[in-house]
mmCIF file of C-alpha atoms (C1' of nucleotides) in Angstrom:
data_model
loop_
_atom_site.group_PDB
_atom_site.id
_atom_site.type_symbol
_atom_site.label_atom_id
_atom_site.label_comp_id
_atom_site.label_asym_id
_atom_site.label_seq_id
_atom_site.Cartn_x
_atom_site.Cartn_y
_atom_site.Cartn_z
ATOM 1 C CA MET O 1 61.586 104.579 283.054
ATOM 2 C CA LEU O 2 65.038 103.742 281.896
ATOM 3 C CA THR O 3 67.165 101.102 283.074
ATOM 4 C CA PRO O 4 70.740 102.394 284.599
ATOM 5 C CA PRO O 5 73.738 102.016 282.124
ATOM 6 C CA GLU O 6 73.998 98.209 282.157
ATOM 7 C CA SER O 7 76.903 97.367 284.387
ATOM 8 C CA PHE O 8 75.710 94.213 286.310
ATOM 9 C CA GLY O 9 76.341 93.375 289.743
ATOM 10 C CA VAL O 10 76.490 96.099 292.581
ATOM 11 C CA SER O 11 79.365 97.619 291.893
ATOM 12 C CA VAL O 12 78.998 101.033 293.729
ATOM 13 C CA ARG O 13 79.078 100.599 297.450
ATOM 14 C CA ASP O 14 75.707 102.999 297.800
ATOM 15 C CA MET O 15 74.135 101.762 295.348
ATOM 16 C CA ARG O 16 70.482 101.238 296.069
ATOM 17 C CA ARG O 17 68.905 98.793 293.565
ATOM 18 C CA LEU O 18 69.430 95.228 294.122
ATOM 19 C CA ASP O 19 70.504 92.801 291.607
ATOM 20 C CA GLY O 20 68.669 89.675 290.262
ATOM 21 C CA THR O 21 70.772 87.480 292.755
ATOM 22 C CA ASP O 22 69.833 89.862 295.293
ATOM 23 C CA VAL O 23 66.039 89.637 294.385
ATOM 24 C CA ARG O 24 66.180 85.620 294.251
ATOM 25 C CA LEU O 25 67.902 85.656 297.459
ATOM 26 C CA LEU O 26 65.613 87.751 299.201
ATOM 27 C CA LEU O 27 62.760 85.699 297.486
ATOM 28 C CA ALA O 28 64.601 82.412 298.733
ATOM 29 C CA LEU O 29 64.621 84.140 302.053
ATOM 30 C CA VAL O 30 60.864 84.965 302.114
ATOM 31 C CA ALA O 31 60.475 81.273 301.516
ATOM 32 C CA ASP O 32 62.134 80.145 304.226
ATOM 33 C CA PRO O 33 63.506 82.940 306.812
ATOM 34 C CA ARG O 34 65.556 80.924 308.754
ATOM 35 C CA GLY O 35 67.140 78.811 305.988
ATOM 36 C CA THR O 36 70.424 78.223 306.385
ATOM 37 C CA VAL O 37 73.337 80.083 304.038
ATOM 38 C CA VAL O 38 73.812 76.234 302.737
ATOM 39 C CA ALA O 39 70.453 75.462 301.839
ATOM 40 C CA PHE O 40 69.985 78.998 299.919
ATOM 41 C CA ALA O 41 73.275 78.329 297.872
ATOM 42 C CA GLN O 42 71.910 75.344 297.015
ATOM 43 C CA ALA O 43 68.655 76.824 296.027
ATOM 44 C CA LEU O 44 69.874 79.390 294.170
ATOM 45 C CA GLY O 45 72.782 77.547 292.494
ATOM 46 C CA LEU O 46 75.358 79.685 293.611
ATOM 47 C CA SER O 47 78.412 78.829 296.081
ATOM 48 C CA ARG O 48 78.010 79.252 299.697
ATOM 49 C CA ASN O 49 80.593 81.829 299.862
ATOM 50 C CA THR O 50 78.658 84.169 297.383
ATOM 51 C CA VAL O 51 75.337 83.625 299.120
ATOM 52 C CA GLN O 52 77.161 84.528 302.754
ATOM 53 C CA ALA O 53 78.670 87.511 301.037
ATOM 54 C CA ARG O 54 75.492 88.820 299.647
ATOM 55 C CA MET O 55 73.647 88.228 302.905
ATOM 56 C CA THR O 56 75.868 90.262 304.865
ATOM 57 C CA ALA O 57 75.915 92.796 302.044
ATOM 58 C CA LEU O 58 71.745 92.967 302.153
ATOM 59 C CA GLU O 59 72.131 93.442 305.963
ATOM 60 C CA SER O 60 74.609 96.162 305.805
ATOM 61 C CA ARG O 61 73.371 97.833 302.796
ATOM 62 C CA GLY O 62 70.010 98.543 305.077
ATOM 63 C CA ALA O 63 68.035 96.092 302.419
ATOM 64 C CA LEU O 64 66.399 94.634 305.539
ATOM 65 C CA LEU O 65 64.200 96.306 307.753
ATOM 66 C CA PRO O 66 64.029 96.005 311.734
ATOM 67 C CA PHE O 67 62.854 92.583 313.075
ATOM 68 C CA ASP O 68 59.994 94.291 315.101
ATOM 69 C CA ARG O 69 58.145 94.203 311.615
ATOM 70 C CA ARG O 70 57.794 90.536 312.026
ATOM 71 C CA ILE O 71 56.519 90.516 315.638
ATOM 72 C CA ASP O 72 52.357 90.078 315.156
ATOM 73 C CA PRO O 73 50.565 92.548 317.429
ATOM 74 C CA VAL O 74 47.885 90.067 317.878
ATOM 75 C CA ALA O 75 50.026 87.894 319.709
ATOM 76 C CA LEU O 76 50.882 90.456 322.040
ATOM 77 C CA GLY O 77 47.193 90.708 322.621
ATOM 78 C CA TYR O 78 46.434 93.703 320.826
ATOM 79 C CA GLN O 79 43.578 92.338 318.830
ATOM 80 C CA LEU O 80 42.554 95.614 316.741
ATOM 81 C CA THR O 81 44.274 97.968 314.381
ATOM 82 C CA ALA O 82 43.138 101.300 313.771
ATOM 83 C CA PHE O 83 44.071 104.256 311.461
ATOM 84 C CA ILE O 84 43.969 107.645 312.870
ATOM 85 C CA THR O 85 44.317 110.522 310.451
ATOM 86 C CA VAL O 86 45.672 113.794 312.508
ATOM 87 C CA HIS O 87 45.158 117.445 311.617
ATOM 88 C CA VAL O 88 47.448 119.417 313.472
ATOM 89 C CA HIS O 89 48.925 122.864 314.184
ATOM 90 C CA GLN O 90 51.701 122.507 311.555
ATOM 91 C CA PRO O 91 54.391 124.917 312.957
ATOM 92 C CA ARG O 92 54.444 122.319 316.085
ATOM 93 C CA LEU O 93 54.794 119.234 314.159
ATOM 94 C CA PRO O 94 58.273 118.075 315.353
ATOM 95 C CA ALA O 95 56.915 117.978 319.042
ATOM 96 C CA ILE O 96 53.607 116.494 318.250
ATOM 97 C CA VAL O 97 55.494 113.660 316.578
ATOM 98 C CA GLN O 98 57.022 113.441 319.704
ATOM 99 C CA GLY O 99 54.170 113.304 321.876
ATOM 100 C CA LEU O 100 52.961 110.719 319.629
ATOM 101 C CA ALA O 101 55.858 108.519 320.276
ATOM 102 C CA GLN O 102 55.255 108.535 323.472
ATOM 103 C CA ILE O 103 52.083 106.229 323.055
ATOM 104 C CA PRO O 104 53.195 102.830 322.668
ATOM 105 C CA GLU O 105 50.105 101.870 320.679
ATOM 106 C CA VAL O 106 50.866 104.145 318.056
ATOM 107 C CA VAL O 107 53.295 101.712 316.093
ATOM 108 C CA GLU O 108 53.783 103.608 313.035
ATOM 109 C CA ALA O 109 53.233 107.027 311.731
ATOM 110 C CA TYR O 110 53.635 109.178 308.548
ATOM 111 C CA GLY O 111 53.596 112.530 307.763
ATOM 112 C CA LEU O 112 51.549 113.201 304.579
ATOM 113 C CA SER O 113 50.809 115.602 301.939
ATOM 114 C CA GLY O 114 47.051 116.426 301.339
ATOM 115 C CA PRO O 115 44.299 117.429 303.450
ATOM 116 C CA SER O 116 45.247 115.400 306.567
ATOM 117 C CA ASP O 117 48.888 115.811 308.182
ATOM 118 C CA LEU O 118 49.249 112.698 309.841
ATOM 119 C CA LEU O 119 48.237 108.725 309.317
ATOM 120 C CA LEU O 120 48.758 107.051 312.838
ATOM 121 C CA ARG O 121 48.735 103.097 312.801
ATOM 122 C CA VAL O 122 47.507 102.197 316.369
ATOM 123 C CA VAL O 123 46.998 99.206 317.642
ATOM 124 C CA ALA O 124 44.654 98.298 320.748
ATOM 125 C CA ARG O 125 43.577 95.402 323.044
ATOM 126 C CA ASP O 126 39.790 96.175 322.656
ATOM 127 C CA ALA O 127 37.326 98.462 321.572
ATOM 128 C CA GLU O 128 37.683 100.103 325.008
ATOM 129 C CA ASP O 129 41.310 100.442 324.627
ATOM 130 C CA LEU O 130 41.117 101.938 321.227
ATOM 131 C CA PHE O 131 38.953 104.895 322.785
ATOM 132 C CA ARG O 132 41.656 105.362 325.633
ATOM 133 C CA ILE O 133 44.361 105.561 322.709
ATOM 134 C CA ASN O 134 42.291 108.131 320.529
ATOM 135 C CA GLY O 135 41.909 110.200 323.531
ATOM 136 C CA ALA O 136 46.277 110.169 324.204
ATOM 137 C CA VAL O 137 46.422 111.191 320.538
ATOM 138 C CA LEU O 138 43.697 113.936 321.217
ATOM 139 C CA ALA O 139 45.581 115.058 324.467
ATOM 140 C CA VAL O 140 48.748 115.746 322.735
ATOM 141 C CA ALA O 141 49.355 119.286 322.356
ATOM 142 C CA GLY O 142 48.841 120.577 318.760
ATOM 143 C CA VAL O 143 46.714 118.053 317.682
ATOM 144 C CA GLU O 144 43.522 119.361 316.142
ATOM 145 C CA ARG O 145 41.562 116.976 314.866
ATOM 146 C CA ALA O 146 41.958 113.056 314.877
ATOM 147 C CA GLU O 147 39.516 110.672 312.873
ATOM 148 C CA THR O 148 39.577 106.945 313.706
ATOM 149 C CA SER O 149 39.148 104.425 311.083
ATOM 150 C CA LEU O 150 38.944 100.814 312.583
ATOM 151 C CA ALA O 151 40.740 98.109 309.970
ATOM 152 C CA MET O 152 37.970 95.511 309.707
ATOM 153 C CA GLY O 153 40.164 93.455 308.115
ATOM 154 C CA GLU O 154 43.842 93.389 306.434
ATOM 155 C CA VAL O 155 42.355 92.330 303.040
ATOM 156 C CA ILE O 156 45.648 92.339 301.591
ATOM 157 C CA PRO O 157 48.530 91.075 304.236
ATOM 158 C CA TYR O 158 51.572 93.084 303.718
ATOM 159 C CA ARG O 159 53.332 91.330 301.091
ATOM 160 C CA MET O 160 56.621 92.223 298.946
ATOM 161 C CA VAL O 161 56.931 89.188 296.669
ATOM 162 C CA PRO O 162 54.912 90.469 293.995
ATOM 163 C CA LEU O 163 57.410 93.578 293.674
ATOM 164 C CA LEU O 164 60.499 91.120 294.323
ATOM 165 C CA GLU O 165 59.058 89.433 291.217
ATOM 166 C CA ALA O 166 58.554 92.460 288.904
ATOM 167 C CA SER O 167 62.057 93.827 290.131
ATOM 168 C CA GLY O 168 63.435 89.972 289.316
ATOM 169 C CA ARG O 169 62.073 90.529 285.520
ATOM 170 C CA ALA O 170 63.494 93.912 285.584
ATOM 171 C CA HIS O 171 66.973 93.168 286.438
ATOM 172 C CA PRO O 172 67.161 89.888 284.550
ATOM 173 C CA ALA O 173 70.506 88.290 285.939
ATOM 174 C CA THR O 174 73.993 88.239 286.284
ATOM 175 C CA ALA O 175 76.689 87.404 284.227
ATOM 176 C CA HIS O 176 77.151 84.017 286.117
ATOM 177 C CA GLU O 177 73.411 83.195 286.259
ATOM 178 C CA THR O 178 72.541 80.599 283.370
ATOM 179 C CA LEU O 179 69.594 79.091 285.594
ATOM 180 C CA GLY O 180 65.859 80.113 284.474
ATOM 181 C CA MET A 1 28.488 94.418 307.568
ATOM 182 C CA LEU A 2 30.895 94.196 304.614
ATOM 183 C CA THR A 3 32.645 91.752 306.216
ATOM 184 C CA PRO A 4 32.922 87.898 304.471
ATOM 185 C CA PRO A 5 34.532 86.430 307.718
ATOM 186 C CA GLU A 6 36.861 84.296 305.315
ATOM 187 C CA SER A 7 37.883 86.938 302.919
ATOM 188 C CA PHE A 8 39.712 89.008 305.789
ATOM 189 C CA GLY A 9 43.111 87.809 306.891
ATOM 190 C CA VAL A 10 42.765 89.104 310.669
ATOM 191 C CA SER A 11 40.859 85.617 311.608
ATOM 192 C CA VAL A 12 40.640 84.958 315.403
ATOM 193 C CA ARG A 13 43.431 83.261 316.171
ATOM 194 C CA ASP A 14 43.268 80.931 319.113
ATOM 195 C CA MET A 15 46.702 82.101 320.537
ATOM 196 C CA ARG A 16 47.457 82.071 323.894
ATOM 197 C CA ARG A 17 49.026 85.481 324.920
ATOM 198 C CA LEU A 18 52.610 85.429 325.379
ATOM 199 C CA ASP A 19 54.375 85.328 328.948
ATOM 200 C CA GLY A 20 56.820 87.356 330.004
ATOM 201 C CA THR A 21 59.331 84.584 328.628
ATOM 202 C CA ASP A 22 58.147 84.983 325.571
ATOM 203 C CA VAL A 23 58.542 88.489 325.075
ATOM 204 C CA ARG A 24 61.882 88.826 326.761
ATOM 205 C CA LEU A 25 62.742 86.485 323.639
ATOM 206 C CA LEU A 26 61.040 88.885 321.414
ATOM 207 C CA LEU A 27 62.968 91.823 322.480
ATOM 208 C CA ALA A 28 66.296 89.772 322.281
ATOM 209 C CA LEU A 29 65.123 88.591 318.723
ATOM 210 C CA VAL A 30 64.792 92.460 317.836
ATOM 211 C CA ALA A 31 67.971 93.324 319.166
ATOM 212 C CA ASP A 32 69.675 90.941 317.635
ATOM 213 C CA PRO A 33 67.801 89.020 314.692
ATOM 214 C CA ARG A 34 70.132 86.688 313.375
ATOM 215 C CA GLY A 35 71.533 85.869 316.944
ATOM 216 C CA THR A 36 72.185 82.247 317.749
ATOM 217 C CA VAL A 37 70.035 80.203 319.986
ATOM 218 C CA VAL A 38 72.901 79.731 322.435
ATOM 219 C CA ALA A 39 73.415 83.406 322.528
ATOM 220 C CA PHE A 40 69.699 84.371 323.267
ATOM 221 C CA ALA A 41 69.847 81.479 326.204
ATOM 222 C CA GLN A 42 72.619 83.078 328.050
ATOM 223 C CA ALA A 43 71.287 86.529 327.598
ATOM 224 C CA LEU A 44 68.119 85.454 328.864
ATOM 225 C CA GLY A 45 69.329 83.294 331.644
ATOM 226 C CA LEU A 46 67.270 80.455 330.196
ATOM 227 C CA SER A 47 68.776 76.829 328.981
ATOM 228 C CA ARG A 48 69.319 76.317 325.388
ATOM 229 C CA ASN A 49 66.630 73.533 325.521
ATOM 230 C CA THR A 50 64.261 76.071 326.701
ATOM 231 C CA VAL A 51 64.790 78.922 324.288
ATOM 232 C CA GLN A 52 65.033 76.398 321.256
ATOM 233 C CA ALA A 53 61.384 75.372 322.587
ATOM 234 C CA ARG A 54 59.922 78.635 322.983
ATOM 235 C CA MET A 55 61.443 79.934 319.051
ATOM 236 C CA THR A 56 59.832 76.964 317.523
ATOM 237 C CA ALA A 57 56.875 77.772 319.538
ATOM 238 C CA LEU A 58 56.614 81.154 318.579
ATOM 239 C CA GLU A 59 56.908 80.408 314.909
ATOM 240 C CA SER A 60 54.508 77.585 315.029
ATOM 241 C CA ARG A 61 51.851 79.967 316.924
ATOM 242 C CA GLY A 62 52.046 82.489 314.108
ATOM 243 C CA ALA A 63 53.537 85.274 316.587
ATOM 244 C CA LEU A 64 55.944 85.836 313.835
ATOM 245 C CA LEU A 65 54.735 87.556 310.441
ATOM 246 C CA PRO A 66 56.287 86.703 307.202
ATOM 247 C CA PHE A 67 59.398 87.961 306.367
ATOM 248 C CA ASP A 68 58.204 90.117 303.573
ATOM 249 C CA ARG A 69 58.001 92.526 306.103
ATOM 250 C CA ARG A 70 61.604 93.152 306.741
ATOM 251 C CA ILE A 71 62.175 93.845 303.031
ATOM 252 C CA ASP A 72 62.584 97.456 302.071
ATOM 253 C CA PRO A 73 60.989 98.794 299.167
ATOM 254 C CA VAL A 74 63.386 101.240 298.588
ATOM 255 C CA ALA A 75 66.133 98.892 298.254
ATOM 256 C CA LEU A 76 64.176 97.640 295.398
ATOM 257 C CA GLY A 77 63.655 101.174 294.129
ATOM 258 C CA TYR A 78 60.519 101.758 295.183
ATOM 259 C CA GLN A 79 61.197 105.285 296.653
ATOM 260 C CA LEU A 80 57.624 106.568 297.325
ATOM 261 C CA THR A 81 55.088 105.558 299.434
ATOM 262 C CA ALA A 82 51.831 106.855 299.421
ATOM 263 C CA PHE A 83 48.244 105.953 300.927
ATOM 264 C CA ILE A 84 45.184 105.503 299.026
ATOM 265 C CA THR A 85 41.735 105.760 300.336
ATOM 266 C CA VAL A 86 39.102 103.921 298.549
ATOM 267 C CA HIS A 87 35.635 104.125 298.168
ATOM 268 C CA VAL A 88 33.873 101.117 296.319
ATOM 269 C CA HIS A 89 30.663 99.656 295.618
ATOM 270 C CA GLN A 90 30.176 97.695 298.376
ATOM 271 C CA PRO A 91 28.603 94.727 297.464
ATOM 272 C CA ARG A 92 31.641 94.179 294.922
ATOM 273 C CA LEU A 93 34.147 94.358 297.578
ATOM 274 C CA PRO A 94 35.538 91.172 297.502
ATOM 275 C CA ALA A 95 36.039 91.438 293.754
ATOM 276 C CA ILE A 96 37.518 94.451 294.112
ATOM 277 C CA VAL A 97 40.253 93.312 296.640
ATOM 278 C CA GLN A 98 40.951 90.694 294.015
ATOM 279 C CA GLY A 99 41.452 93.600 291.356
ATOM 280 C CA LEU A 100 43.595 95.274 293.478
ATOM 281 C CA ALA A 101 45.470 92.335 294.873
ATOM 282 C CA GLN A 102 46.914 91.969 290.938
ATOM 283 C CA ILE A 103 48.598 95.383 291.382
ATOM 284 C CA PRO A 104 51.850 94.710 292.701
ATOM 285 C CA GLU A 105 52.501 98.272 294.188
ATOM 286 C CA VAL A 106 49.789 97.670 296.363
ATOM 287 C CA VAL A 107 51.696 96.268 299.357
ATOM 288 C CA GLU A 108 49.007 96.410 302.129
ATOM 289 C CA ALA A 109 45.240 97.027 302.225
ATOM 290 C CA TYR A 110 42.857 96.926 305.230
ATOM 291 C CA GLY A 111 39.067 97.188 305.037
ATOM 292 C CA LEU A 112 37.916 100.282 307.101
ATOM 293 C CA SER A 113 35.041 101.280 309.091
ATOM 294 C CA GLY A 114 34.049 105.088 308.535
ATOM 295 C CA PRO A 115 33.891 107.249 305.709
ATOM 296 C CA SER A 116 36.245 105.116 303.221
ATOM 297 C CA ASP A 117 36.136 101.869 302.731
ATOM 298 C CA LEU A 118 39.601 100.501 301.844
ATOM 299 C CA LEU A 119 42.822 102.084 302.898
ATOM 300 C CA LEU A 120 45.920 100.974 300.675
ATOM 301 C CA ARG A 121 49.267 101.279 300.870
ATOM 302 C CA VAL A 122 51.596 101.559 297.714
ATOM 303 C CA VAL A 123 55.189 102.172 296.882
ATOM 304 C CA ALA A 124 56.514 103.539 293.815
ATOM 305 C CA ARG A 125 59.664 104.394 291.906
ATOM 306 C CA ASP A 126 58.731 108.082 291.130
ATOM 307 C CA ALA A 127 56.015 110.439 291.050
ATOM 308 C CA GLU A 128 55.016 109.222 287.427
ATOM 309 C CA ASP A 129 55.008 105.787 288.472
ATOM 310 C CA LEU A 130 52.667 106.679 291.223
ATOM 311 C CA PHE A 131 50.308 108.190 289.121
ATOM 312 C CA ARG A 132 50.178 105.408 286.596
ATOM 313 C CA ILE A 133 49.415 102.934 290.161
ATOM 314 C CA ASN A 134 46.718 105.541 290.845
ATOM 315 C CA GLY A 135 45.233 104.952 287.379
ATOM 316 C CA ALA A 136 45.446 101.359 287.856
ATOM 317 C CA VAL A 137 43.331 101.594 291.504
ATOM 318 C CA LEU A 138 40.826 103.573 289.738
ATOM 319 C CA ALA A 139 40.777 101.043 286.889
ATOM 320 C CA VAL A 140 39.412 98.418 289.099
ATOM 321 C CA ALA A 141 35.825 97.700 288.451
ATOM 322 C CA GLY A 142 33.666 98.747 291.492
ATOM 323 C CA VAL A 143 36.470 101.634 292.775
ATOM 324 C CA GLU A 144 34.028 104.885 293.052
ATOM 325 C CA ARG A 145 36.958 107.002 294.203
ATOM 326 C CA ALA A 146 40.256 107.207 295.549
ATOM 327 C CA GLU A 147 42.108 109.645 297.146
ATOM 328 C CA THR A 148 45.851 109.356 297.170
ATOM 329 C CA SER A 149 48.292 110.829 299.964
ATOM 330 C CA LEU A 150 51.603 110.957 299.407
ATOM 331 C CA ALA A 151 53.962 109.882 302.639
ATOM 332 C CA MET A 152 56.102 112.621 303.093
ATOM 333 C CA GLY A 153 58.270 110.829 305.814
ATOM 334 C CA GLU A 154 58.063 108.063 308.078
ATOM 335 C CA VAL A 155 57.759 109.952 311.477
ATOM 336 C CA ILE A 156 57.671 107.313 313.405
ATOM 337 C CA PRO A 157 58.964 103.854 311.650
ATOM 338 C CA TYR A 158 57.237 100.757 312.330
ATOM 339 C CA ARG A 159 58.180 99.643 316.078
ATOM 340 C CA MET A 160 57.014 97.259 318.409
ATOM 341 C CA VAL A 161 59.398 97.309 320.999
ATOM 342 C CA PRO A 162 57.112 100.100 323.439
ATOM 343 C CA LEU A 163 54.301 97.406 323.064
ATOM 344 C CA LEU A 164 56.629 94.276 323.989
ATOM 345 C CA GLU A 165 57.968 96.329 326.932
ATOM 346 C CA ALA A 166 54.465 97.268 327.908
ATOM 347 C CA SER A 167 53.444 93.939 327.660
ATOM 348 C CA GLY A 168 56.381 92.474 329.327
ATOM 349 C CA ARG A 169 55.095 94.717 332.481
ATOM 350 C CA ALA A 170 51.961 93.327 332.115
ATOM 351 C CA HIS A 171 52.851 89.491 332.276
ATOM 352 C CA PRO A 172 55.660 89.754 334.753
ATOM 353 C CA ALA A 173 56.933 86.597 334.633
ATOM 354 C CA THR A 174 56.487 82.947 334.430
ATOM 355 C CA ALA A 175 56.921 80.673 337.665
ATOM 356 C CA HIS A 176 60.554 80.138 336.782
ATOM 357 C CA GLU A 177 61.471 83.607 336.236
ATOM 358 C CA THR A 178 63.551 85.213 338.746
ATOM 359 C CA LEU A 179 65.207 87.821 336.668
ATOM 360 C CA GLY A 180 64.193 91.539 336.490
ATOM 361 C "C1'" DG I 1 96.253 93.689 273.992
ATOM 362 C "C1'" DC I 2 97.035 93.545 278.748
ATOM 363 C "C1'" DA I 3 96.377 94.501 283.815
ATOM 364 C "C1'" DG I 4 93.306 95.631 286.976
ATOM 365 C "C1'" DC I 5 89.142 94.842 289.246
ATOM 366 C "C1'" DG I 6 85.004 92.777 290.913
ATOM 367 C "C1'" DA I 7 82.338 88.725 291.125
ATOM 368 C "C1'" DC I 8 81.922 83.989 291.770
ATOM 369 C "C1'" DT I 9 84.101 79.246 292.707
ATOM 370 C "C1'" DG I 10 85.877 75.552 295.288
ATOM 371 C "C1'" DA I 11 88.728 73.900 299.178
ATOM 372 C "C1'" DG I 12 89.829 73.497 303.657
ATOM 373 C "C1'" DC I 13 89.388 74.073 308.675
ATOM 374 C "C1'" DA I 14 88.659 75.001 313.787
ATOM 375 C "C1'" DG I 15 84.858 75.991 316.235
ATOM 376 C "C1'" DA I 16 80.382 76.606 317.228
ATOM 377 C "C1'" DA I 17 75.509 75.902 316.733
ATOM 378 C "C1'" DT I 18 71.765 72.780 315.615
ATOM 379 C "C1'" DG I 19 68.487 69.071 316.448
ATOM 380 C "C1'" DC I 20 67.167 65.823 319.155
ATOM 381 C "C1'" DT I 21 66.752 62.588 323.379
ATOM 382 C "C1'" DC I 22 67.073 61.633 328.089
ATOM 383 C "C1'" DA I 23 66.753 61.542 332.777
ATOM 384 C "C1'" DC I 24 65.645 64.671 336.607
ATOM 385 C "C1'" DT I 25 63.435 68.521 339.211
ATOM 386 C "C1'" DC I 26 60.004 72.104 340.472
ATOM 387 C "C1'" DC I 27 55.579 73.636 340.677
ATOM 388 C "C1'" DG I 28 50.471 74.227 340.638
ATOM 389 C "C1'" DC I 29 46.424 71.303 340.286
ATOM 390 C "C1'" DC I 30 42.468 67.971 340.483
ATOM 391 C "C1'" DG U 1 49.719 62.172 346.232
ATOM 392 C "C1'" DG U 2 49.959 61.673 341.403
ATOM 393 C "C1'" DC U 3 49.966 64.174 336.955
ATOM 394 C "C1'" DG U 4 51.439 67.300 333.808
ATOM 395 C "C1'" DG U 5 53.680 71.299 331.897
ATOM 396 C "C1'" DA U 6 57.919 73.946 331.972
ATOM 397 C "C1'" DG U 7 62.775 74.039 332.773
ATOM 398 C "C1'" DT U 8 67.405 71.645 333.471
ATOM 399 C "C1'" DG U 9 71.820 69.601 332.242
ATOM 400 C "C1'" DA U 10 73.983 66.381 329.598
ATOM 401 C "C1'" DG U 11 75.496 63.955 325.405
ATOM 402 C "C1'" DC U 12 75.962 63.143 320.556
ATOM 403 C "C1'" DA U 13 76.083 62.925 315.885
ATOM 404 C "C1'" DT U 14 75.681 66.248 312.401
ATOM 405 C "C1'" DT U 15 75.760 70.505 309.685
ATOM 406 C "C1'" DC U 16 76.690 75.266 309.572
ATOM 407 C "C1'" DT U 17 79.624 79.036 310.514
ATOM 408 C "C1'" DG U 18 83.168 82.224 309.822
ATOM 409 C "C1'" DC U 19 87.252 82.884 307.553
ATOM 410 C "C1'" DT U 20 91.173 82.421 304.560
ATOM 411 C "C1'" DC U 21 93.180 81.588 300.166
ATOM 412 C "C1'" DA U 22 94.126 80.323 295.126
ATOM 413 C "C1'" DG U 23 92.080 80.727 290.770
ATOM 414 C "C1'" DT U 24 88.432 81.506 287.051
ATOM 415 C "C1'" DC U 25 85.892 84.569 284.287
ATOM 416 C "C1'" DG U 26 84.319 88.649 282.056
ATOM 417 C "C1'" DC U 27 84.020 93.609 281.756
ATOM 418 C "C1'" DT U 28 86.879 98.167 281.672
ATOM 419 C "C1'" DG U 29 90.611 101.447 281.140
ATOM 420 C "C1'" DC U 30 94.870 102.570 279.545
#
DNA sequence: GCAGCGACTGAGCAGAATGCTCACTCCGCC
DNA sequence: GGCGGAGTGAGCATTCTGCTCAGTCGCTGC
């Protein structure tokens, strides 16, 4: 895996990769999601101006996913999480997805390669609720089989920090960075 | 069964359910993650004071998940997402989880009921990278089998709004709420 | 070698938001 | 009837934001 021709900084607007400064900013954001621009500027040893520019750039570049992601279903009363692998009549996939999207408890769905076609992440208030939801999934026209696995525990909570750190090492720094 | 209570992240938090006002605030937050307290107060027809109190309450209550969740792996150069179901030697589960946690690309992991023991969400830069990661998973002592399914598409992007709306209808309002 | 360009900086400024406190009002509850 | 929780409006010092401008630095292209 080669590093791109090493111009540093984000010169191209559509460039996907973040440079070291962006990564450090994200790390700071993780440490204090509601921190002020001023605080980050100080923490990163950058000027307020720069941080402000980077922040808006991150947003407009789509490096930040929607806020939905930060809402804990448990707080809403959905204590259970389950994963449902779904086998479908493939030609009808689009309609099936539409049908599944009607079920609020389906909080995420991926199309998969391999033996099963779809992987759903669902949340439920309790076991009975999960049973009902499972039924709702099966009721979607085109769904041929659904296998539910209850999440017994989130053994590794969603995390991006290790990747950020790896990414930071890969893109060491911009010209102006002198901090370790 | 295979649940050492403490090692699993999903502990029973003694959080009260969110009331209608909290839900409306979350909805507003989804609409504008960086919105100011003042703006939300106006949007919800509440006083600035109240919104401020609710916001801090939400945070301290743990209704908001870490910021990690909002970082898009694609922006970091991880173009691929895959799900790996893992069968393990169950008595060694805690050590296995520890081992898996060493792999940065494993961004999330759940203990499952049912045929497989673990479900991993992994990200990778490309196919070759995914192959390497798959190897790393298999190399963890105690892992007996791992089946990788590549995510071909995020057919339903992670979403909480439908649940919020349902939740809002379920908990109509607090005593002071008169707004629709 | 020099001009251009992009990234970063420091300064400045008006207006807005924050954090906090206080006094007061509702409303349900024991 | 008194209490406590939740909300309100006001006030105030401090801080942050959003924006602009002029200037520096280092690479890139001519």
